[in-house]
Amino acid sequence: MSIRMSNREETEKTSDQSRNKQEERLDYLLNKFKEDSVQYRDLETGEDYDEKRKYLRSLMNIRMPGPMDEDVVRVQDEFLTEEAKEKGIVELKDIPAAEEQYGSNHPYADKISIWQGDITRLHVGAIVNAANSQMLGCFVPCHGCIDNAIHSAAGIELREACGHYMNRKRMRYGRRYEEPTGQAVLTAGYNLPAEYVIHTVGPVVGGYLNEELRSDLKNCYMNVLKCCVEHRIRSVAFCCISTGEFHFPNAEAARIAVETVTEFLKEYSGEFDRVIFNVFKDIDKELYEKELR
């Protein structure tokens, strides 16, 4: 009994030390990002940890691409890496394939999974980001879109990498260049558990759905999968591209996603260990389950 109590006390002590270290990092980063922003140098952030964390995320969200002091980046990396562990990293082996989870009769049920939750927790080859045509992430503080979530968890290096990519494109095509719909752009994952992020700009449905928009969404999935094959990425997690802020109907988006992945795997199934459809809403989970029956 005394040994168990001792082990518990040791665990609690380690947890407290880790929490204290995170608070130190948070305070340090808040001060550095406030200084960096200039406009918010005198921002009052209070003492509550969760509130301070929101302020830090907000300052990261609004920051334009550009160099940051190496020590600040190092502490940010330590902070985000520890935060990823606290959220709980999900390994590929812990995500059952559709044949096991749902008894799916899909021809590639051993290669496809549905997983509901935070895509930034997944330790896979690549996660897919539903980007916008500016390709720099979401600048709205603490916005609920997948683009914001991924950039916030990866750290400021991700926006910097995207900024370099866009600068190269604008040098070639002009300063008004925007990333076309349906392409796939590979970057490192930085502080995400995933090794890579594949960014794709989905179609925006402003009125009625037409064949061009359907084709654009299909190209998003097809080009991401081609990118995986080209870079020997054997596991990839797709978010529900275009169904949120871009208003693509959820049911049709799920149909196109499963249909395109199925078509691609007919030729390249040996190149993949797993293709994951990552969903957040219950309705999307139900729609993908229906498509994979």
XYZ file of C-alpha atoms in Angstrom:
293
model
C 0.000 0.000 0.000
C 2.781 2.413 0.936
C 4.613 1.631 -2.316
C 1.500 2.437 -4.364
C 1.047 5.701 -2.477
C 4.701 6.544 -3.055
C 4.363 5.891 -6.787
C 1.245 8.047 -6.955
C 2.954 10.866 -5.091
C 5.925 10.643 -7.427
C 3.619 10.811 -10.445
C 1.815 13.834 -9.010
C 5.141 15.539 -8.291
C 6.321 14.953 -11.865
C 3.003 16.255 -13.185
C 3.247 19.389 -11.052
C 6.802 20.024 -12.241
C 5.720 19.619 -15.844
C 2.806 21.998 -15.337
C 5.038 24.579 -13.678
C 7.494 24.342 -16.567
C 4.663 24.843 -19.051
C 3.496 27.922 -17.163
C 7.019 29.334 -17.271
C 7.184 28.718 -21.007
C 3.755 30.246 -21.514
C 4.661 33.427 -19.646
C 7.942 33.711 -21.535
C 6.233 33.208 -24.921
C 3.460 35.655 -24.125
C 5.988 38.374 -23.345
C 8.034 37.646 -26.467
C 5.043 37.521 -28.818
C 3.640 40.719 -27.301
C 6.959 42.451 -27.957
C 7.021 41.043 -31.473
C 3.518 42.297 -32.274
C 4.267 45.920 -31.270
C 0.548 46.758 -31.465
C -0.207 44.489 -28.489
C 2.967 45.133 -26.508
C 0.967 46.422 -23.535
C -1.736 43.738 -23.682
C -2.997 42.727 -20.223
C -3.356 38.951 -20.049
C -4.231 38.271 -16.402
C -3.122 35.231 -14.411
C -5.510 32.464 -15.501
C -3.611 29.793 -17.461
C -6.368 29.072 -19.988
C -6.917 32.752 -20.690
C -3.202 33.323 -21.169
C -3.094 30.339 -23.512
C -5.857 31.894 -25.643
C -3.935 35.153 -25.805
C -0.801 33.331 -26.954
C -2.714 31.463 -29.646
C -4.266 34.750 -30.774
C -0.880 36.442 -31.027
C 0.443 33.495 -33.038
C -2.636 33.569 -35.290
C -2.269 37.231 -36.234
C 1.496 37.151 -36.762
C 2.649 37.549 -40.361
C 5.400 35.256 -41.688
C 8.847 36.415 -40.719
C 11.916 35.457 -38.677
C 11.690 35.075 -34.923
C 14.498 34.823 -32.387
C 15.843 31.260 -32.250
C 15.427 31.035 -28.465
C 11.753 31.987 -28.755
C 11.180 29.359 -31.435
C 12.943 26.749 -29.306
C 10.749 27.485 -26.273
C 7.652 27.532 -28.480
C 8.617 24.106 -29.821
C 9.105 22.751 -26.295
C 5.766 24.217 -25.218
C 3.787 22.839 -28.178
C 5.475 19.428 -28.011
C 4.541 19.090 -24.348
C 1.035 20.330 -25.079
C 0.645 17.665 -27.779
C 1.568 14.999 -25.216
C -0.971 16.431 -22.771
C -3.743 16.319 -25.382
C -2.849 12.701 -26.087
C -1.096 11.533 -29.238
C -3.095 8.976 -31.220
C -1.009 6.289 -32.908
C -2.004 4.603 -36.157
C -2.164 1.223 -34.425
C -4.897 2.592 -32.164
C -7.170 3.476 -35.096
C -9.039 0.387 -36.328
C -9.656 -0.118 -40.020
C -13.249 -0.025 -41.270
C -13.477 -3.793 -41.628
C -12.674 -4.222 -37.941
C -14.608 -1.266 -36.586
C -17.760 -1.441 -38.698
C -17.609 -4.810 -40.417
C -17.354 -2.857 -43.661
C -17.582 -4.729 -46.950
C -15.769 -1.990 -48.833
C -13.036 -3.491 -51.095
C -10.366 -1.537 -49.196
C -11.895 -1.787 -45.741
C -8.519 -2.949 -44.434
C -6.880 0.267 -45.677
C -9.506 2.861 -44.724
C -10.529 4.229 -41.324
C -12.954 6.759 -39.916
C -11.668 8.599 -36.860
C -13.602 11.257 -34.967
C -11.636 13.860 -33.063
C -8.859 16.446 -33.213
C -6.737 15.858 -36.323
C -3.748 17.552 -34.677
C -3.419 14.575 -32.306
C -2.738 12.030 -35.056
C 0.720 10.482 -35.364
C 0.517 9.596 -39.054
C 2.552 10.270 -42.157
C 0.550 13.339 -43.111
C -2.586 15.226 -42.174
C -4.502 17.272 -44.728
C -5.152 20.952 -44.171
C -8.115 22.663 -45.839
C -6.241 25.840 -46.754
C -7.408 29.082 -48.338
C -5.999 30.543 -51.535
C -3.568 32.794 -49.618
C -1.972 29.637 -48.167
C -0.827 31.345 -44.954
C -3.305 29.902 -42.491
C -6.172 31.602 -40.696
C -5.447 35.032 -39.193
C -8.662 35.218 -37.130
C -7.661 34.788 -33.451
C -8.694 31.354 -32.094
C -11.013 30.708 -35.044
C -12.614 27.265 -35.107
C -11.537 26.267 -38.644
C -9.182 23.369 -39.318
C -6.636 25.723 -40.900
C -6.359 27.673 -37.641
C -6.164 24.536 -35.514
C -3.364 23.012 -37.569
C -1.255 26.178 -37.716
C -1.772 26.808 -33.992
C -0.589 23.304 -33.058
C 2.294 23.245 -35.548
C 3.722 26.615 -34.528
C 4.859 29.701 -36.397
C 7.341 27.727 -38.527
C 4.421 26.374 -40.557
C 3.255 29.841 -41.634
C 6.862 30.753 -42.374
C 7.206 27.703 -44.651
C 3.943 28.544 -46.407
C 5.119 32.131 -46.770
C 8.322 31.006 -48.501
C 6.256 28.830 -50.836
C 3.954 31.715 -51.758
C 6.892 34.089 -52.259
C 8.440 31.680 -54.764
C 5.126 31.413 -56.601
C 4.660 35.189 -56.699
C 8.170 35.714 -58.019
C 7.239 33.412 -60.879
C 3.609 34.324 -61.512
C 3.256 37.843 -60.115
C 2.392 39.412 -56.779
C -1.340 38.691 -57.141
C -0.790 34.922 -57.269
C -3.243 32.798 -55.296
C -3.019 29.046 -54.828
C -5.405 27.298 -57.255
C -8.184 25.027 -56.070
C -7.472 21.307 -55.996
C -3.660 21.276 -55.771
C -1.538 19.702 -53.018
C 1.341 21.464 -51.247
C 3.607 19.540 -48.870
C 5.253 21.037 -45.783
C 6.798 19.608 -42.649
C 4.531 19.053 -39.657
C 6.844 20.894 -37.244
C 5.328 20.480 -33.732
C 2.469 18.249 -34.849
C 2.709 14.512 -34.230
C 2.228 14.063 -37.994
C 5.427 14.165 -40.041
C 3.906 16.268 -42.814
C 1.008 18.571 -43.610
C -0.485 18.504 -47.101
C -2.329 21.735 -47.839
C -5.128 21.828 -50.400
C -7.523 24.634 -51.339
C -11.029 23.270 -51.610
C -13.842 24.679 -53.748
C -16.090 27.378 -52.312
C -19.805 26.812 -52.864
C -21.327 30.268 -53.136
C -24.593 29.242 -54.783
C -25.731 25.946 -56.241
C -23.507 22.897 -56.539
C -22.310 22.102 -60.063
C -20.015 19.613 -61.807
C -17.051 21.988 -61.799
C -17.183 22.227 -58.009
C -17.510 18.455 -57.717
C -14.501 18.022 -60.000
C -12.497 20.530 -57.961
C -13.164 18.620 -54.753
C -12.249 15.338 -56.413
C -8.953 16.907 -57.505
C -8.196 17.853 -53.889
C -8.367 14.216 -52.822
C -6.650 12.868 -55.935
C -3.710 15.279 -55.775
C -3.175 14.736 -52.047
C -2.988 10.987 -52.670
C -0.572 11.525 -55.576
C 1.563 13.674 -53.269
C 1.635 10.839 -50.740
C 2.793 8.329 -53.353
C 5.442 10.738 -54.681
C 6.873 11.306 -51.197
C 6.352 7.741 -49.925
C 3.889 8.788 -47.259
C 2.069 5.611 -46.292
C -0.597 6.986 -43.957
C -2.695 10.107 -44.464
C -5.611 11.653 -42.587
C -8.093 13.737 -44.578
C -10.203 16.402 -42.944
C -13.667 17.059 -44.419
C -12.413 19.388 -47.141
C -14.666 22.360 -48.014
C -17.609 21.322 -45.829
C -17.173 24.024 -43.213
C -16.487 27.636 -44.136
C -16.595 26.738 -47.848
C -20.178 25.353 -47.637
C -19.798 22.166 -49.705
C -22.767 19.890 -48.849
C -21.588 17.281 -46.350
C -23.257 14.247 -47.907
C -21.960 14.966 -51.397
C -18.496 15.733 -50.051
C -18.361 12.378 -48.241
C -19.486 10.548 -51.389
C -16.803 12.236 -53.509
C -14.115 11.603 -50.882
C -14.800 7.863 -50.574
C -15.322 7.429 -54.313
C -12.032 9.184 -55.161
C -9.996 7.310 -52.564
C -11.491 4.005 -53.740
C -10.648 4.800 -57.355
C -7.075 5.717 -56.432
C -6.500 2.629 -54.294
C -7.423 0.372 -57.217
C -3.992 1.179 -58.636
C -2.001 2.247 -55.569
C -3.296 0.251 -52.601
C 0.165 -1.214 -52.041
C 1.526 2.297 -51.438
C -0.651 2.882 -48.369
C -0.967 1.401 -44.913
C -3.975 3.571 -44.100
C -6.176 6.348 -45.443
C -8.116 7.995 -42.616
C -11.236 10.090 -42.929
C -11.008 12.403 -39.944
C -14.380 13.795 -38.884
C -15.373 16.160 -36.109
C -19.165 16.304 -36.334
C -21.458 13.344 -35.699
C -23.250 13.933 -39.009
C -20.001 13.497 -40.941
C -19.196 10.305 -39.050
C -22.607 8.907 -39.987
C -22.195 9.917 -43.629
C -18.783 8.263 -43.987
C -19.978 5.110 -42.252
C -22.856 4.944 -44.727
C -20.488 5.349 -47.679
C -18.211 2.558 -46.411
C -20.873 -0.067 -45.736
